[in-house]
Amino acid sequence: MQKIVSLCLGMMLTFLSIVHAQQPGQKPAENGSLYGKLVDATTSAPVEYASVALLRAADSSVATGMLSKPNGDFNFPEIPLGKYIMKVNFIGYETVYKTISITAKNNSIDIGNIKLSANVRSLAGVEIVSEKPSFQMAIDKRVFNVDKNISSVGGTATDVLKQVPSVNVDIDGNVSVRNGSPTIFVDGRPTTLTLDQIPADAIASVEVVTNPSAKYDAEGVSGILNIVLKKNRKAGINGQVTGGLSSIGGGNVGADLNIRREKYNLSLSYNLRSRQGNARSHLFRKNIGADTTTFLDQYNEGENGRRFQFGRIGFDWFMDNRNTFTIAQGIMAGDFKDNSDLTLYDLDANRNQVRYGTGIDNSNHNFRNYSTQIGYKHTFAKQGHELTADFNYNYATSKDNSDYSLQYYSLGHQPIDSPNIPQARYGRGGGNTTYITGQIDYVNPLTENSKIEAGLRTTTRKFNNELTTMGRDFATGHDVLDSSLSNDYRYSETINAAYASYSGTIGNFGYQGGLRAEQSFYDGETRVLSKSSYKIDYPISFFPSLFLSQKFKGDHELQLNYSRRVRRPWFRDLLPNLEYTAQSANRGNPALRPEFTNSFELSYLKDFNRKHNVLVSLYFRNTEKAITDFYTDTTLNINGQDQKVVLSYPVNANTRNAYGAEFTVRNQILKGWDITTNLNLAQQKINAGNLQSNLTNQGFIWFGKVNSNTKLPWNTTLQLTGNYESRQILPQGERAAQYSADVALRREFLKKKNLVVSLALNDIFNTDRNLSFTNTAFSEQERYRKRATRELRLNVSYRFGKMDTKERKNGKKQDQQENNQGEF
């Protein structure tokens, strides 16, 4: 770790010395880029010092220009969006013209190798025109642009995803798409970051890939959520500082600094976020015995605290127009505190109190994460032809502490000291994680209407976890090892993958077919008292995908696609560690196996004059060996005494089938006011007959979300968001419906609008909570959980940037001289 930090500091100091030695140049506001290379048509040798000019298409006036470098490269890194005519002129060669259109969608164009010849030749124009809508539909993904979302300012990626259509987020930050678990990516790559660690202000868009193609990981039953971070490509020195406060306690601060010179880019960022809030839960359970029925009424009241820090340094080296090298180092830290007071009542068959108990249930957790990313990208002369390679190394450490005590009393408030009562224990432990990923991707457009993509990837993860739980023996007064609540666990997995796909168009008909192959290896070992282990080597599994698309006149499109998906057990799903509180317990299941899903989707998109968009999708998912939670009544030996508990753990059910329809509609009601509505209707059935005779459950579920954005006078924007989620079907019960609403206001100040103040109120009615019902052969349980979700956040951000005015004047003077000489 010390070597990595020293390397990053050395790079930073070297780059700063280069920056100090160079004069910064003033360029137009960055919106797009254009680059290419000039070569001799006969010898293919580079043509140096040729004049390359960009003329505005509207009046042929000069926008900017340069001379080609000794290797023939030319590069315009910062060009305002618009239409241009590129003019290439050099003595001895014929003048070449190309028509270019730089848009928000196509803002980085490699024009390729331009061959200069004495023979007169007319080059066909290139016309790329597109607007950036609120959501886009490609052949294999949908993009929801959230970079201006107000409700999530000062929050995290969790707050952002709550605003995205098709996505559900519960009070614990668990994300689902169409009632299934997606895989989370950041900038198209797997990540060890949790959603709470990603600042909302750093996110530009979220890509919702409900049916991913073969180029993506096969992991994720309901697809992939790719969080695309904002990219700062502005030349010179620029950045942003932010700060905010929260009504529930805590706040956030952050700073970003970017220094860009022609061949080098250095970025530094730091974010700190802390939150304090209360939490409470209520468990009411009916225990059905052979001779009698009893009830448990349990309450937890407490506070939780969250503190996250995120720091990153990145260095980009633009070796030439076609080769880029990137290295970045991230350091993250998180601290969690959950302290609660425990009160429970034992009731008889008539629900009369028999006794009561009080105690504490506290836990502390912290982690430190160090991540290193190295990337290389090479673009070939042909547009879209590129090779990328990435290497990611992550190492994390964690510490876990827990304290639990419970003392029962009679209704006369006298302590009860019979066996099993009282209880007192504490746990101390920690672990470390290593996560290494290597990936190579290759894209080659064979023709204007077809291309191939291929890639290789390998991933290795290793987990080490140790927890020692000591329980009080009240007979002797000593603390002794509680093996049932302790663990010493080692786990590793390796996944190798390769993919290839081919896509093309025939007129308005598009197609893409691909195949991904993945091979995985797992092994685990536990060392508490007795040693036990397992090793699983899965053979190569194939994951085909097929996408068909037909565009019609009138801006509407029809798509049909299929893909095969997998959900592999996560580390904690397999960890046999037991967690116990009062009369409830949960653990992992080392015997858990992956589930496989066949996913089908039919989608239709219609655009009405760019003011109204309608997206309709019909989908069906069939899952074999479905992973789900199972509840059973059992007896555990805790502190040397038998305790009757309801135990939950993940299992493989037979099947889970879901089919439904999703509607997304965007309407521009008035100029400056648009509303996006999302509605998902589904029927789901879970068959777990392999676990228990006739154990099945099914039902109708639906989800709705509305997002309204209104531009008001004085550079002010108002945003309103509401969502509703109906009951969810579980194998042994259901989760109750839930809903919430947010409101936010944003105003921009100063001439350049670089001072922004936002005020957001999340969960206006304080309704976001979790309520579930579970039934087993010997119990009926109702559980309610609530965190502090109603939050008022005030945030202020200020953007800054500085260019060297001397270089700006020199640049303007050079442009004028070259223009007067007729070189352009």
Short mmCIF file of C-alpha atoms in Angstrom, two decimals, residues 101-446:
data_model
loop_
_atom_site.label_atom_id
_atom_site.label_comp_id
_atom_site.label_asym_id
_atom_site.label_seq_id
_atom_site.Cartn_x
_atom_site.Cartn_y
_atom_site.Cartn_z
CA SER A 101 -21.82 17.25 -36.71
CA ILE A 102 -20.87 17.04 -33.04
CA THR A 103 -23.80 16.32 -30.73
CA ALA A 104 -24.37 15.42 -27.10
CA LYS A 105 -24.78 11.80 -28.13
CA ASN A 106 -21.75 11.71 -30.44
CA ASN A 107 -19.35 14.14 -28.80
CA SER A 108 -16.09 12.26 -29.39
CA ILE A 109 -15.35 11.54 -33.05
CA ASP A 110 -12.29 9.78 -34.49
CA ILE A 111 -12.29 10.86 -38.11
CA GLY A 112 -9.72 8.16 -38.91
CA ASN A 113 -6.80 8.39 -41.35
CA ILE A 114 -7.35 11.10 -43.96
CA LYS A 115 -5.41 10.30 -47.10
CA LEU A 116 -4.05 13.33 -48.97
CA SER A 117 -3.52 12.82 -52.68
CA ALA A 118 -2.81 14.82 -55.83
CA ASN A 119 -5.91 13.26 -57.36
CA VAL A 120 -9.11 15.23 -56.85
CA ARG A 121 -11.62 13.28 -54.90
CA SER A 122 -14.85 14.11 -53.19
CA LEU A 123 -15.39 12.70 -49.77
CA ALA A 124 -18.88 11.89 -48.59
CA GLY A 125 -20.17 13.99 -45.73
CA VAL A 126 -20.77 12.63 -42.27
CA GLU A 127 -24.00 13.78 -40.66
CA ILE A 128 -24.67 12.89 -37.01
CA VAL A 129 -27.62 14.65 -35.49
CA SER A 130 -29.29 13.73 -32.21
CA GLU A 131 -30.82 15.26 -29.13
CA LYS A 132 -30.35 13.88 -25.64
CA PRO A 133 -33.81 12.84 -24.39
CA SER A 134 -34.79 12.08 -20.82
CA PHE A 135 -34.50 8.41 -21.63
CA GLN A 136 -33.12 6.55 -24.62
CA MET A 137 -33.72 3.06 -25.96
CA ALA A 138 -30.86 1.26 -27.70
CA ILE A 139 -30.94 -2.31 -28.99
CA ASP A 140 -29.87 -3.68 -25.61
CA LYS A 141 -30.26 -0.94 -22.95
CA ARG A 142 -32.15 2.14 -21.76
CA VAL A 143 -30.47 5.25 -20.45
CA PHE A 144 -32.07 7.49 -17.84
CA ASN A 145 -30.24 10.82 -17.60
CA VAL A 146 -30.16 11.87 -13.94
CA ASP A 147 -27.26 14.33 -13.86
CA LYS A 148 -29.64 17.20 -13.05
CA ASN A 149 -31.75 15.33 -10.52
CA ILE A 150 -32.40 17.62 -7.56
CA SER A 151 -33.84 15.29 -4.91
CA SER A 152 -30.62 13.33 -4.68
CA VAL A 153 -28.21 16.28 -4.35
CA GLY A 154 -26.04 15.82 -1.29
CA GLY A 155 -27.04 12.17 -1.07
CA THR A 156 -25.66 8.95 -2.50
CA ALA A 157 -26.26 6.61 -5.41
CA THR A 158 -29.07 5.09 -3.31
CA ASP A 159 -30.93 8.41 -3.44
CA VAL A 160 -30.34 8.65 -7.20
CA LEU A 161 -31.70 5.17 -7.92
CA LYS A 162 -34.87 5.99 -5.98
CA GLN A 163 -35.62 8.54 -8.72
CA VAL A 164 -34.92 6.24 -11.69
CA PRO A 165 -37.92 4.60 -13.41
CA SER A 166 -38.00 0.77 -13.26
CA VAL A 167 -35.82 0.74 -10.11
CA ASN A 168 -36.96 0.03 -6.53
CA VAL A 169 -34.88 0.74 -3.41
CA ASP A 170 -35.96 -0.33 0.09
CA ILE A 171 -35.03 1.29 3.42
CA ASP A 172 -31.90 -0.87 3.68
CA GLY A 173 -30.63 0.21 0.27
CA ASN A 174 -31.45 -3.10 -1.43
CA VAL A 175 -32.08 -2.51 -5.14
CA SER A 176 -34.47 -4.40 -7.38
CA VAL A 177 -35.63 -4.12 -10.99
CA ARG A 178 -38.93 -5.75 -11.89
CA ASN A 179 -38.88 -7.52 -8.53
CA GLY A 180 -35.47 -9.08 -9.20
CA SER A 181 -31.90 -8.34 -8.11
CA PRO A 182 -29.71 -6.61 -10.73
CA THR A 183 -25.92 -6.48 -10.88
CA ILE A 184 -24.44 -3.05 -10.10
CA PHE A 185 -21.71 -1.67 -12.37
CA VAL A 186 -19.80 1.62 -12.23
CA ASP A 187 -18.66 2.91 -15.63
CA GLY A 188 -19.30 -0.51 -17.14
CA ARG A 189 -17.12 -2.44 -14.70
CA PRO A 190 -17.85 -4.46 -11.54
CA THR A 191 -17.23 -2.57 -8.31
CA THR A 192 -16.68 -3.27 -4.63
CA LEU A 193 -18.24 0.09 -3.75
CA THR A 194 -21.62 0.09 -2.08
CA LEU A 195 -24.26 2.54 -3.27
CA ASP A 196 -23.80 4.60 -0.11
CA GLN A 197 -20.16 5.16 -1.03
CA ILE A 198 -20.87 6.81 -4.39
CA PRO A 199 -21.76 10.53 -4.08
CA ALA A 200 -24.91 11.46 -5.98
CA ASP A 201 -23.27 14.59 -7.38
CA ALA A 202 -20.72 12.43 -9.24
CA ILE A 203 -23.35 10.55 -11.30
CA ALA A 204 -24.27 11.62 -14.84
CA SER A 205 -26.68 8.84 -15.80
CA VAL A 206 -27.90 5.35 -14.98
CA GLU A 207 -28.14 2.69 -17.66
CA VAL A 208 -30.88 0.13 -17.04
CA VAL A 209 -30.10 -3.03 -18.98
CA THR A 210 -33.05 -5.32 -18.26
CA ASN A 211 -31.91 -7.99 -20.71
CA PRO A 212 -28.12 -7.68 -21.17
CA SER A 213 -26.27 -8.90 -24.23
CA ALA A 214 -23.37 -11.35 -24.19
CA LYS A 215 -20.76 -8.61 -23.65
CA TYR A 216 -22.07 -8.05 -20.12
CA ASP A 217 -21.66 -10.32 -17.10
CA ALA A 218 -24.25 -13.09 -16.98
CA GLU A 219 -24.73 -12.31 -13.28
CA GLY A 220 -28.01 -10.59 -12.33
CA VAL A 221 -31.47 -12.10 -12.73
CA SER A 222 -33.15 -8.81 -13.68
CA GLY A 223 -30.23 -7.36 -15.60
CA ILE A 224 -27.60 -4.72 -14.93
CA LEU A 225 -27.61 -1.21 -13.51
CA ASN A 226 -24.61 0.71 -14.83
CA ILE A 227 -23.86 3.92 -12.92
CA VAL A 228 -22.07 6.30 -15.27
CA LEU A 229 -19.95 8.88 -13.46
CA LYS A 230 -19.45 12.42 -14.70
CA LYS A 231 -16.29 13.04 -16.71
CA ASN A 232 -14.36 16.30 -16.49
CA ARG A 233 -12.58 16.96 -19.79
CA LYS A 234 -12.15 20.72 -19.48
CA ALA A 235 -8.70 22.13 -20.18
CA GLY A 236 -6.83 24.16 -17.61
CA ILE A 237 -7.51 24.08 -13.90
CA ASN A 238 -11.11 23.69 -12.77
CA GLY A 239 -13.20 21.94 -10.18
CA GLN A 240 -16.04 22.16 -7.71
CA VAL A 241 -16.59 22.42 -3.97
CA THR A 242 -19.80 21.30 -2.25
CA GLY A 243 -21.27 21.29 1.21
CA GLY A 244 -24.55 20.39 2.84
CA LEU A 245 -26.49 19.83 6.04
CA SER A 246 -29.16 17.30 7.00
CA SER A 247 -32.10 17.74 9.36
CA ILE A 248 -31.57 14.29 10.89
CA GLY A 249 -27.97 15.06 11.79
CA GLY A 250 -24.71 15.11 9.90
CA GLY A 251 -23.80 16.61 6.58
CA ASN A 252 -21.57 16.30 3.56
CA VAL A 253 -18.56 18.11 2.10
CA GLY A 254 -16.65 17.48 -1.07
CA ALA A 255 -14.07 18.89 -3.43
CA ASP A 256 -12.98 18.02 -6.96
CA LEU A 257 -9.95 19.38 -8.77
CA ASN A 258 -9.01 18.70 -12.38
CA ILE A 259 -5.85 19.85 -14.16
CA ARG A 260 -5.72 19.22 -17.90
CA ARG A 261 -2.92 19.87 -20.34
CA GLU A 262 -2.63 18.59 -23.90
CA LYS A 263 -1.25 15.14 -23.09
CA TYR A 264 -1.93 14.88 -19.37
CA ASN A 265 -4.87 15.01 -17.04
CA LEU A 266 -4.75 14.90 -13.24
CA SER A 267 -7.90 14.60 -11.13
CA LEU A 268 -8.28 14.71 -7.36
CA SER A 269 -11.49 14.24 -5.39
CA TYR A 270 -12.59 13.81 -1.81
CA ASN A 271 -16.04 13.35 -0.30
CA LEU A 272 -17.15 13.00 3.29
CA ARG A 273 -20.73 12.12 4.26
CA SER A 274 -22.17 11.42 7.69
CA ARG A 275 -25.71 10.71 8.81
CA GLN A 276 -27.33 10.16 12.20
CA GLY A 277 -30.82 8.84 12.67
CA ASN A 278 -33.14 6.76 14.78
CA ALA A 279 -34.37 3.29 13.99
CA ARG A 280 -37.03 1.07 15.45
CA SER A 281 -38.53 -2.34 14.84
CA HIS A 282 -41.43 -4.39 16.15
CA LEU A 283 -41.76 -8.18 16.00
CA PHE A 284 -45.02 -9.91 16.93
CA ARG A 285 -45.02 -13.70 16.66
CA LYS A 286 -47.55 -16.42 17.40
CA ASN A 287 -45.85 -19.64 18.54
CA ILE A 288 -48.00 -22.69 17.83
CA GLY A 289 -47.03 -25.56 20.13
CA ALA A 290 -48.33 -29.11 20.42
CA ASP A 291 -50.24 -28.35 23.63
CA THR A 292 -50.50 -24.57 23.81
CA THR A 293 -50.07 -21.31 21.96
CA THR A 294 -47.92 -18.41 23.14
CA PHE A 295 -47.04 -14.99 21.79
CA LEU A 296 -43.90 -12.85 21.63
CA ASP A 297 -44.10 -9.04 21.50
CA GLN A 298 -40.64 -7.50 20.89
CA TYR A 299 -39.52 -3.85 20.42
CA ASN A 300 -36.16 -2.38 19.38
CA GLU A 301 -35.58 1.37 19.74
CA GLY A 302 -32.23 2.96 18.97
CA GLU A 303 -29.99 5.09 16.81
CA ASN A 304 -27.74 4.42 13.86
CA GLY A 305 -24.83 6.38 12.48
CA ARG A 306 -23.14 6.26 9.09
CA ARG A 307 -19.88 7.89 8.10
CA PHE A 308 -18.29 7.47 4.66
CA GLN A 309 -15.13 8.92 3.20
CA PHE A 310 -14.08 8.64 -0.43
CA GLY A 311 -10.80 9.87 -1.90
CA ARG A 312 -9.44 9.36 -5.39
CA ILE A 313 -6.46 10.44 -7.48
CA GLY A 314 -6.41 9.73 -11.21
CA PHE A 315 -3.85 10.31 -13.93
CA ASP A 316 -4.50 10.14 -17.70
CA TRP A 317 -1.78 10.13 -20.32
CA PHE A 318 -2.99 10.86 -23.85
CA MET A 319 0.03 9.39 -25.61
CA ASP A 320 -1.36 10.39 -29.00
CA ASN A 321 -4.76 10.64 -30.67
CA ARG A 322 -5.28 6.89 -30.53
CA ASN A 323 -3.63 5.69 -27.34
CA THR A 324 -4.64 6.55 -23.77
CA PHE A 325 -3.22 5.22 -20.52
CA THR A 326 -5.03 5.71 -17.19
CA ILE A 327 -4.14 4.91 -13.61
CA ALA A 328 -6.20 5.73 -10.53
CA GLN A 329 -6.03 5.05 -6.82
CA GLY A 330 -9.00 5.18 -4.48
CA ILE A 331 -9.12 5.06 -0.70
CA MET A 332 -12.48 4.55 1.01
CA ALA A 333 -13.53 4.26 4.62
CA GLY A 334 -16.83 3.55 6.34
CA ASP A 335 -17.97 3.43 9.94
CA PHE A 336 -21.37 2.10 11.08
CA LYS A 337 -22.94 2.21 14.51
CA ASP A 338 -26.25 0.56 15.35
CA ASN A 339 -27.26 0.74 19.01
CA SER A 340 -30.70 -0.19 20.24
CA ASP A 341 -32.57 -0.90 23.47
CA LEU A 342 -34.44 -4.18 23.52
CA THR A 343 -37.79 -4.75 25.24
CA LEU A 344 -39.88 -7.89 24.86
CA TYR A 345 -42.97 -9.44 26.42
CA ASP A 346 -43.99 -13.10 26.66
CA LEU A 347 -47.77 -13.59 26.40
CA ASP A 348 -49.98 -16.60 27.12
CA ALA A 349 -52.67 -18.08 24.87
CA ASN A 350 -55.05 -15.26 25.88
CA ARG A 351 -52.39 -12.65 25.08
CA ASN A 352 -51.88 -11.77 28.71
CA GLN A 353 -48.38 -10.76 29.77
CA VAL A 354 -46.49 -13.47 31.65
CA ARG A 355 -43.10 -11.76 31.97
CA TYR A 356 -41.02 -9.10 30.26
CA GLY A 357 -37.35 -8.59 29.40
CA THR A 358 -35.03 -5.66 28.76
CA GLY A 359 -31.53 -5.41 27.33
CA ILE A 360 -29.35 -4.01 24.57
CA ASP A 361 -28.47 -5.10 21.04
CA ASN A 362 -25.50 -3.05 19.78
CA SER A 363 -23.17 -3.52 16.83
CA ASN A 364 -20.30 -1.56 15.31
CA HIS A 365 -18.74 -2.17 11.92
CA ASN A 366 -16.03 -0.39 9.95
CA PHE A 367 -14.13 -1.04 6.76
CA ARG A 368 -11.22 0.37 4.78
CA ASN A 369 -11.01 -0.18 1.03
CA TYR A 370 -8.07 0.45 -1.30
CA SER A 371 -8.66 0.22 -5.03
CA THR A 372 -6.27 0.54 -7.95
CA GLN A 373 -7.39 0.79 -11.57
CA ILE A 374 -5.15 0.65 -14.63
CA GLY A 375 -6.59 1.08 -18.11
CA TYR A 376 -5.42 1.29 -21.68
CA LYS A 377 -7.41 2.21 -24.79
CA HIS A 378 -6.34 2.11 -28.42
CA THR A 379 -8.55 3.41 -31.20
CA PHE A 380 -7.80 2.44 -34.77
CA ALA A 381 -8.15 4.67 -37.80
CA LYS A 382 -11.54 3.22 -38.65
CA GLN A 383 -14.40 4.84 -36.72
CA GLY A 384 -15.54 2.62 -33.86
CA HIS A 385 -12.60 0.21 -34.15
CA GLU A 386 -11.00 0.00 -30.71
CA LEU A 387 -9.23 -2.18 -28.15
CA THR A 388 -9.47 -1.63 -24.39
CA ALA A 389 -7.79 -3.37 -21.47
CA ASP A 390 -8.51 -2.92 -17.76
CA PHE A 391 -6.99 -4.20 -14.54
CA ASN A 392 -8.61 -3.61 -11.15
CA TYR A 393 -7.22 -4.48 -7.73
CA ASN A 394 -9.23 -4.02 -4.54
CA TYR A 395 -8.25 -4.81 -0.99
CA ALA A 396 -10.52 -4.20 1.99
CA THR A 397 -10.32 -4.81 5.72
CA SER A 398 -13.16 -4.82 8.25
CA LYS A 399 -13.78 -4.97 12.00
CA ASP A 400 -16.97 -6.09 13.72
CA ASN A 401 -18.03 -5.67 17.35
CA SER A 402 -21.32 -6.66 18.94
CA ASP A 403 -22.76 -6.54 22.46
CA TYR A 404 -26.00 -8.21 23.55
CA SER A 405 -27.70 -8.63 26.91
CA LEU A 406 -31.20 -9.60 28.04
CA GLN A 407 -32.66 -9.84 31.55
CA TYR A 408 -36.18 -11.15 32.21
CA TYR A 409 -38.39 -9.87 35.02
CA SER A 410 -41.63 -11.00 36.58
CA LEU A 411 -44.68 -8.77 36.40
CA GLY A 412 -43.69 -7.69 39.90
CA HIS A 413 -40.40 -6.37 38.44
CA GLN A 414 -38.30 -9.06 40.13
CA PRO A 415 -35.33 -10.49 38.13
CA ILE A 416 -35.79 -14.03 36.88
CA ASP A 417 -32.60 -16.08 37.05
CA SER A 418 -33.76 -19.52 35.89
CA PRO A 419 -31.75 -21.41 33.21
CA ASN A 420 -31.44 -19.56 29.89
CA ILE A 421 -32.05 -16.29 31.77
CA PRO A 422 -30.37 -13.82 31.85
CA GLN A 423 -28.25 -13.66 28.69
CA ALA A 424 -25.06 -11.69 28.05
CA ARG A 425 -22.48 -12.02 25.28
CA TYR A 426 -20.15 -10.01 23.11
CA GLY A 427 -18.50 -10.61 19.77
CA ARG A 428 -15.21 -9.35 18.35
CA GLY A 429 -13.96 -10.08 14.87
CA GLY A 430 -12.93 -8.86 11.46
CA GLY A 431 -11.72 -9.92 8.08
CA ASN A 432 -10.23 -8.94 4.75
CA THR A 433 -11.22 -9.17 1.12
CA THR A 434 -9.18 -9.24 -2.08
CA TYR A 435 -10.89 -8.64 -5.42
CA ILE A 436 -8.94 -8.74 -8.70
CA THR A 437 -10.40 -8.26 -12.18
CA GLY A 438 -8.75 -8.28 -15.60
CA GLN A 439 -10.61 -7.61 -18.84
CA ILE A 440 -9.91 -7.10 -22.56
CA ASP A 441 -12.56 -5.91 -25.05
CA TYR A 442 -12.30 -5.58 -28.82
CA VAL A 443 -14.75 -3.89 -31.22
CA ASN A 444 -14.40 -3.91 -35.00
CA PRO A 445 -16.98 -2.43 -37.40
CA LEU A 446 -16.75 -4.74 -40.40
#
